PDB file of C-alpha atoms in Angstrom:
ATOM      1  CA  UNK A   2     172.836-118.508   2.001  1.00  0.00           C
ATOM      2  CA  UNK A   3     169.333-120.109   1.744  1.00  0.00           C
ATOM      3  CA  UNK A   4     170.200-121.264  -1.819  1.00  0.00           C
ATOM      4  CA  UNK A   5     173.183-123.197  -0.576  1.00  0.00           C
ATOM      5  CA  UNK A   6     171.234-124.865   2.245  1.00  0.00           C
ATOM      6  CA  UNK A   7     168.490-125.917  -0.226  1.00  0.00           C
ATOM      7  CA  UNK A   8     171.142-127.185  -2.640  1.00  0.00           C
ATOM      8  CA  UNK A   9     172.743-129.183   0.189  1.00  0.00           C
ATOM      9  CA  UNK A  10     169.435-130.737   1.078  1.00  0.00           C
ATOM     10  CA  UNK A  11     168.795-131.535  -2.608  1.00  0.00           C
ATOM     11  CA  UNK A  12     172.141-133.313  -2.756  1.00  0.00           C
ATOM     12  CA  UNK A  13     171.450-135.250   0.375  1.00  0.00           C
ATOM     13  CA  UNK A  14     168.064-136.272  -0.968  1.00  0.00           C
ATOM     14  CA  UNK A  15     169.573-137.459  -4.212  1.00  0.00           C
ATOM     15  CA  UNK A  16     172.199-139.400  -2.431  1.00  0.00           C
ATOM     16  CA  UNK A  17     169.643-141.132  -0.242  1.00  0.00           C
ATOM     17  CA  UNK A  18     167.345-141.977  -3.153  1.00  0.00           C
ATOM     18  CA  UNK A  19     169.938-143.032  -5.664  1.00  0.00           C
ATOM     19  CA  UNK A  20     172.834-143.954  -3.437  1.00  0.00           C
ATOM     20  CA  UNK A  21     172.734-147.677  -4.115  1.00  0.00           C
ATOM     21  CA  UNK A  22     173.001-147.641  -7.907  1.00  0.00           C
ATOM     22  CA  UNK A  23     175.378-150.009  -9.627  1.00  0.00           C
ATOM     23  CA  UNK A  24     178.845-148.925 -10.719  1.00  0.00           C
ATOM     24  CA  UNK A  25     179.505-148.187 -14.345  1.00  0.00           C
ATOM     25  CA  UNK A  26     182.842-149.193 -15.798  1.00  0.00           C
ATOM     26  CA  UNK A  27     184.667-147.087 -18.337  1.00  0.00           C
ATOM     27  CA  UNK A  28     187.775-147.916 -20.371  1.00  0.00           C
ATOM     28  CA  UNK A  29     190.099-145.963 -18.115  1.00  0.00           C
ATOM     29  CA  UNK A  30     188.723-146.465 -14.634  1.00  0.00           C
ATOM     30  CA  UNK A  31     185.855-147.708 -12.536  1.00  0.00           C
ATOM     31  CA  UNK A  32     183.964-145.004 -10.822  1.00  0.00           C
ATOM     32  CA  UNK A  33     180.464-144.629  -9.450  1.00  0.00           C
ATOM     33  CA  UNK A  34     179.430-141.574 -11.367  1.00  0.00           C
ATOM     34  CA  UNK A  35     175.742-142.485 -11.395  1.00  0.00           C
ATOM     35  CA  UNK A  36     175.182-140.068  -8.448  1.00  0.00           C
ATOM     36  CA  UNK A  37     176.493-137.190 -10.489  1.00  0.00           C
ATOM     37  CA  UNK A  38     174.632-138.215 -13.579  1.00  0.00           C
ATOM     38  CA  UNK A  39     171.342-138.278 -11.580  1.00  0.00           C
ATOM     39  CA  UNK A  40     172.276-134.959  -9.937  1.00  0.00           C
ATOM     40  CA  UNK A  41     173.076-133.469 -13.376  1.00  0.00           C
ATOM     41  CA  UNK A  42     169.654-134.638 -14.777  1.00  0.00           C
ATOM     42  CA  UNK A  43     167.752-133.564 -11.737  1.00  0.00           C
ATOM     43  CA  UNK A  44     169.410-130.162 -11.243  1.00  0.00           C
ATOM     44  CA  UNK A  45     168.773-129.514 -15.014  1.00  0.00           C
ATOM     45  CA  UNK A  46     165.063-129.203 -14.269  1.00  0.00           C
ATOM     46  CA  UNK A  47     165.775-126.448 -11.706  1.00  0.00           C
ATOM     47  CA  UNK A  48     168.401-124.711 -13.817  1.00  0.00           C
ATOM     48  CA  UNK A  49     166.138-124.625 -16.897  1.00  0.00           C
ATOM     49  CA  UNK A  50     163.141-123.503 -14.820  1.00  0.00           C
ATOM     50  CA  UNK A  51     165.127-120.583 -13.359  1.00  0.00           C
ATOM     51  CA  UNK A  52     166.575-119.747 -16.772  1.00  0.00           C
ATOM     52  CA  UNK A  53     163.058-119.705 -18.228  1.00  0.00           C
ATOM     53  CA  UNK A  54     161.643-117.577 -15.515  1.00  0.00           C
ATOM     54  CA  UNK A  55     164.534-115.091 -15.751  1.00  0.00           C
ATOM     55  CA  UNK A  56     164.242-114.969 -19.541  1.00  0.00           C
ATOM     56  CA  UNK A  57     160.461-114.466 -19.406  1.00  0.00           C
ATOM     57  CA  UNK A  58     160.783-111.805 -16.707  1.00  0.00           C
ATOM     58  CA  UNK A  59     163.411-109.853 -18.686  1.00  0.00           C
ATOM     59  CA  UNK A  60     161.531-110.134 -21.936  1.00  0.00           C
ATOM     60  CA  UNK A  61     158.348-108.843 -20.331  1.00  0.00           C
ATOM     61  CA  UNK A  62     160.269-106.132 -18.598  1.00  0.00           C
ATOM     62  CA  UNK A  63     161.901-105.086 -21.840  1.00  0.00           C
ATOM     63  CA  UNK A  64     158.712-105.157 -23.911  1.00  0.00           C
ATOM     64  CA  UNK A  65     156.551-103.287 -21.260  1.00  0.00           C
ATOM     65  CA  UNK A  66     159.353-100.807 -20.422  1.00  0.00           C
ATOM     66  CA  UNK A  67     159.264-101.688 -16.704  1.00  0.00           C
ATOM     67  CA  UNK A  68     161.635-100.358 -14.104  1.00  0.00           C
ATOM     68  CA  UNK A  69     164.475-102.727 -13.305  1.00  0.00           C
ATOM     69  CA  UNK A  70     164.186-103.651  -9.592  1.00  0.00           C
ATOM     70  CA  UNK A  71     166.199-105.714  -7.158  1.00  0.00           C
ATOM     71  CA  UNK A  72     163.842-108.690  -7.630  1.00  0.00           C
ATOM     72  CA  UNK A  73     164.628-108.695 -11.366  1.00  0.00           C
ATOM     73  CA  UNK A  74     168.382-108.767 -10.614  1.00  0.00           C
ATOM     74  CA  UNK A  75     168.025-111.562  -8.060  1.00  0.00           C
ATOM     75  CA  UNK A  76     165.991-113.751 -10.493  1.00  0.00           C
ATOM     76  CA  UNK A  77     168.627-113.299 -13.163  1.00  0.00           C
ATOM     77  CA  UNK A  78     171.395-114.027 -10.639  1.00  0.00           C
ATOM     78  CA  UNK A  79     169.629-117.237  -9.368  1.00  0.00           C
ATOM     79  CA  UNK A  80     169.375-118.461 -12.946  1.00  0.00           C
ATOM     80  CA  UNK A  81     173.065-117.650 -13.569  1.00  0.00           C
ATOM     81  CA  UNK A  82     174.093-119.520 -10.442  1.00  0.00           C
ATOM     82  CA  UNK A  83     171.926-122.523 -11.238  1.00  0.00           C
ATOM     83  CA  UNK A  84     173.362-122.781 -14.757  1.00  0.00           C
ATOM     84  CA  UNK A  85     176.891-122.489 -13.478  1.00  0.00           C
ATOM     85  CA  UNK A  86     176.279-125.258 -10.958  1.00  0.00           C
ATOM     86  CA  UNK A  87     174.965-127.386 -13.755  1.00  0.00           C
ATOM     87  CA  UNK A  88     178.170-126.602 -15.628  1.00  0.00           C
ATOM     88  CA  UNK A  89     180.327-127.772 -12.759  1.00  0.00           C
ATOM     89  CA  UNK A  90     178.406-131.003 -12.382  1.00  0.00           C
ATOM     90  CA  UNK A  91     178.523-131.554 -16.178  1.00  0.00           C
ATOM     91  CA  UNK A  92     182.304-131.086 -16.205  1.00  0.00           C
ATOM     92  CA  UNK A  93     182.681-133.723 -13.464  1.00  0.00           C
ATOM     93  CA  UNK A  94     180.506-136.116 -15.476  1.00  0.00           C
ATOM     94  CA  UNK A  95     182.394-135.427 -18.663  1.00  0.00           C
ATOM     95  CA  UNK A  96     185.668-136.667 -17.164  1.00  0.00           C
ATOM     96  CA  UNK A  97     184.302-139.719 -15.306  1.00  0.00           C
ATOM     97  CA  UNK A  98     181.682-140.976 -17.653  1.00  0.00           C
ATOM     98  CA  UNK A  99     182.389-143.521 -20.432  1.00  0.00           C
ATOM     99  CA  UNK A 100     180.013-141.434 -22.590  1.00  0.00           C
ATOM    100  CA  UNK A 101     182.097-138.244 -22.166  1.00  0.00           C
ATOM    101  CA  UNK A 102     185.776-137.652 -22.758  1.00  0.00           C
ATOM    102  CA  UNK A 103     186.455-141.390 -23.176  1.00  0.00           C
ATOM    103  CA  UNK A 104     184.133-141.425 -26.198  1.00  0.00           C
ATOM    104  CA  UNK A 105     185.528-138.321 -27.837  1.00  0.00           C
ATOM    105  CA  UNK A 106     186.436-139.153 -31.367  1.00  0.00           C
ATOM    106  CA  UNK A 107     183.493-141.556 -31.999  1.00  0.00           C
ATOM    107  CA  UNK A 108     181.890-139.325 -34.585  1.00  0.00           C
ATOM    108  CA  UNK A 109     180.094-142.096 -36.475  1.00  0.00           C
ATOM    109  CA  UNK A 110     177.816-142.943 -33.505  1.00  0.00           C
ATOM    110  CA  UNK A 111     175.299-140.146 -33.182  1.00  0.00           C
ATOM    111  CA  UNK A 112     174.515-140.782 -29.520  1.00  0.00           C
ATOM    112  CA  UNK A 113     178.165-140.896 -28.534  1.00  0.00           C
ATOM    113  CA  UNK A 114     178.871-137.754 -30.589  1.00  0.00           C
ATOM    114  CA  UNK A 115     176.044-136.034 -28.770  1.00  0.00           C
ATOM    115  CA  UNK A 116     177.323-136.867 -25.263  1.00  0.00           C
ATOM    116  CA  UNK A 117     181.025-136.466 -25.941  1.00  0.00           C
ATOM    117  CA  UNK A 118     181.037-133.335 -28.106  1.00  0.00           C
ATOM    118  CA  UNK A 119     177.825-131.628 -29.134  1.00  0.00           C
ATOM    119  CA  UNK A 120     176.158-131.444 -25.733  1.00  0.00           C
ATOM    120  CA  UNK A 121     179.143-130.206 -23.778  1.00  0.00           C
ATOM    121  CA  UNK A 122     180.296-127.765 -26.446  1.00  0.00           C
ATOM    122  CA  UNK A 123     176.987-126.179 -27.223  1.00  0.00           C
ATOM    123  CA  UNK A 124     176.059-125.889 -23.537  1.00  0.00           C
ATOM    124  CA  UNK A 125     179.425-124.279 -22.756  1.00  0.00           C
ATOM    125  CA  UNK A 126     178.763-121.732 -25.477  1.00  0.00           C
ATOM    126  CA  UNK A 127     175.242-121.195 -24.083  1.00  0.00           C
ATOM    127  CA  UNK A 128     176.574-120.643 -20.556  1.00  0.00           C
ATOM    128  CA  UNK A 129     179.186-118.169 -21.911  1.00  0.00           C
ATOM    129  CA  UNK A 130     176.389-116.275 -23.623  1.00  0.00           C
ATOM    130  CA  UNK A 131     174.247-116.235 -20.410  1.00  0.00           C
ATOM    131  CA  UNK A 132     177.291-114.902 -18.500  1.00  0.00           C
ATOM    132  CA  UNK A 133     177.802-112.215 -21.119  1.00  0.00           C
ATOM    133  CA  UNK A 134     174.188-111.189 -20.686  1.00  0.00           C
ATOM    134  CA  UNK A 135     174.653-110.943 -16.908  1.00  0.00           C
ATOM    135  CA  UNK A 136     177.834-108.871 -17.374  1.00  0.00           C
ATOM    136  CA  UNK A 137     176.184-106.509 -19.845  1.00  0.00           C
ATOM    137  CA  UNK A 138     173.211-105.923 -17.700  1.00  0.00           C
ATOM    138  CA  UNK A 139     175.558-104.812 -14.882  1.00  0.00           C
ATOM    139  CA  UNK A 140     177.169-102.217 -17.169  1.00  0.00           C
ATOM    140  CA  UNK A 141     173.877-100.931 -18.506  1.00  0.00           C
ATOM    141  CA  UNK A 142     172.721 -97.597 -17.195  1.00  0.00           C
ATOM    142  CA  UNK A 143     168.931 -97.817 -17.657  1.00  0.00           C
ATOM    143  CA  UNK A 144     166.226-100.402 -17.104  1.00  0.00           C
ATOM    144  CA  UNK A 145     165.505-100.972 -20.729  1.00  0.00           C
ATOM    145  CA  UNK A 146     169.164-101.812 -21.521  1.00  0.00           C
ATOM    146  CA  UNK A 147     169.346-104.156 -18.463  1.00  0.00           C
ATOM    147  CA  UNK A 148     166.318-106.068 -19.428  1.00  0.00           C
ATOM    148  CA  UNK A 149     167.410-106.163 -23.091  1.00  0.00           C
ATOM    149  CA  UNK A 150     170.803-107.646 -22.175  1.00  0.00           C
ATOM    150  CA  UNK A 151     169.353-110.378 -19.987  1.00  0.00           C
ATOM    151  CA  UNK A 152     166.471-111.133 -22.282  1.00  0.00           C
ATOM    152  CA  UNK A 153     168.548-111.390 -25.475  1.00  0.00           C
ATOM    153  CA  UNK A 154     171.475-113.477 -24.057  1.00  0.00           C
ATOM    154  CA  UNK A 155     169.454-115.636 -21.619  1.00  0.00           C
ATOM    155  CA  UNK A 156     166.920-116.578 -24.350  1.00  0.00           C
ATOM    156  CA  UNK A 157     169.603-117.521 -26.819  1.00  0.00           C
ATOM    157  CA  UNK A 158     171.384-119.485 -24.140  1.00  0.00           C
ATOM    158  CA  UNK A 159     168.221-121.341 -23.243  1.00  0.00           C
ATOM    159  CA  UNK A 160     167.501-122.176 -26.832  1.00  0.00           C
ATOM    160  CA  UNK A 161     171.037-123.613 -27.279  1.00  0.00           C
ATOM    161  CA  UNK A 162     170.701-125.631 -24.066  1.00  0.00           C
ATOM    162  CA  UNK A 163     167.326-127.038 -25.027  1.00  0.00           C
ATOM    163  CA  UNK A 164     168.624-127.904 -28.528  1.00  0.00           C
ATOM    164  CA  UNK A 165     171.368-130.193 -27.224  1.00  0.00           C
ATOM    165  CA  UNK A 166     169.752-131.923 -24.306  1.00  0.00           C
ATOM    166  CA  UNK A 167     169.969-135.706 -24.832  1.00  0.00           C
ATOM    167  CA  UNK A 168     166.216-135.965 -24.814  1.00  0.00           C
ATOM    168  CA  UNK A 169     166.144-139.773 -25.393  1.00  0.00           C
ATOM    169  CA  UNK A 170     168.105-140.536 -22.246  1.00  0.00           C
ATOM    170  CA  UNK A 171     166.820-137.580 -20.234  1.00  0.00           C
ATOM    171  CA  UNK A 172     163.162-138.534 -20.518  1.00  0.00           C
ATOM    172  CA  UNK A 173     163.676-142.267 -19.803  1.00  0.00           C
TER     173      UNK A 173
END
């Protein structure tokens, strides 16, 4: 419950700060998607932070043979939720942005190929792997297997996500 309250406050803050951005026109429609684009970029910092913390916690737990506690499960769950929220925001952007679905097929332009194909596809694969890690940890019977599932799948997912972030536009 607290997570959704914080998320609502975060959305409200972004809307207040970036609410007056100019509209961006695409070939198919005119839509003010800049709010979602800023939300997607801003939420990415939180999602990656939670994913990193959950991956680090699981890796340390696996290597040191710790007992799997409720706090470990909660951290992995928060990372899973944050990444899935990022996916939902990304899907919205993909369909309203002129750099998303509207640019699909522009394979000669590296930046358009990144935003219309590579970034969404690789991140979708990463999120599927993270979800598989969560599911496998739930089926595991001992702490070592739980930490191993989360560590393996979350780390691979995080590497794939970091590999396809449009760094040039994200850091500007």
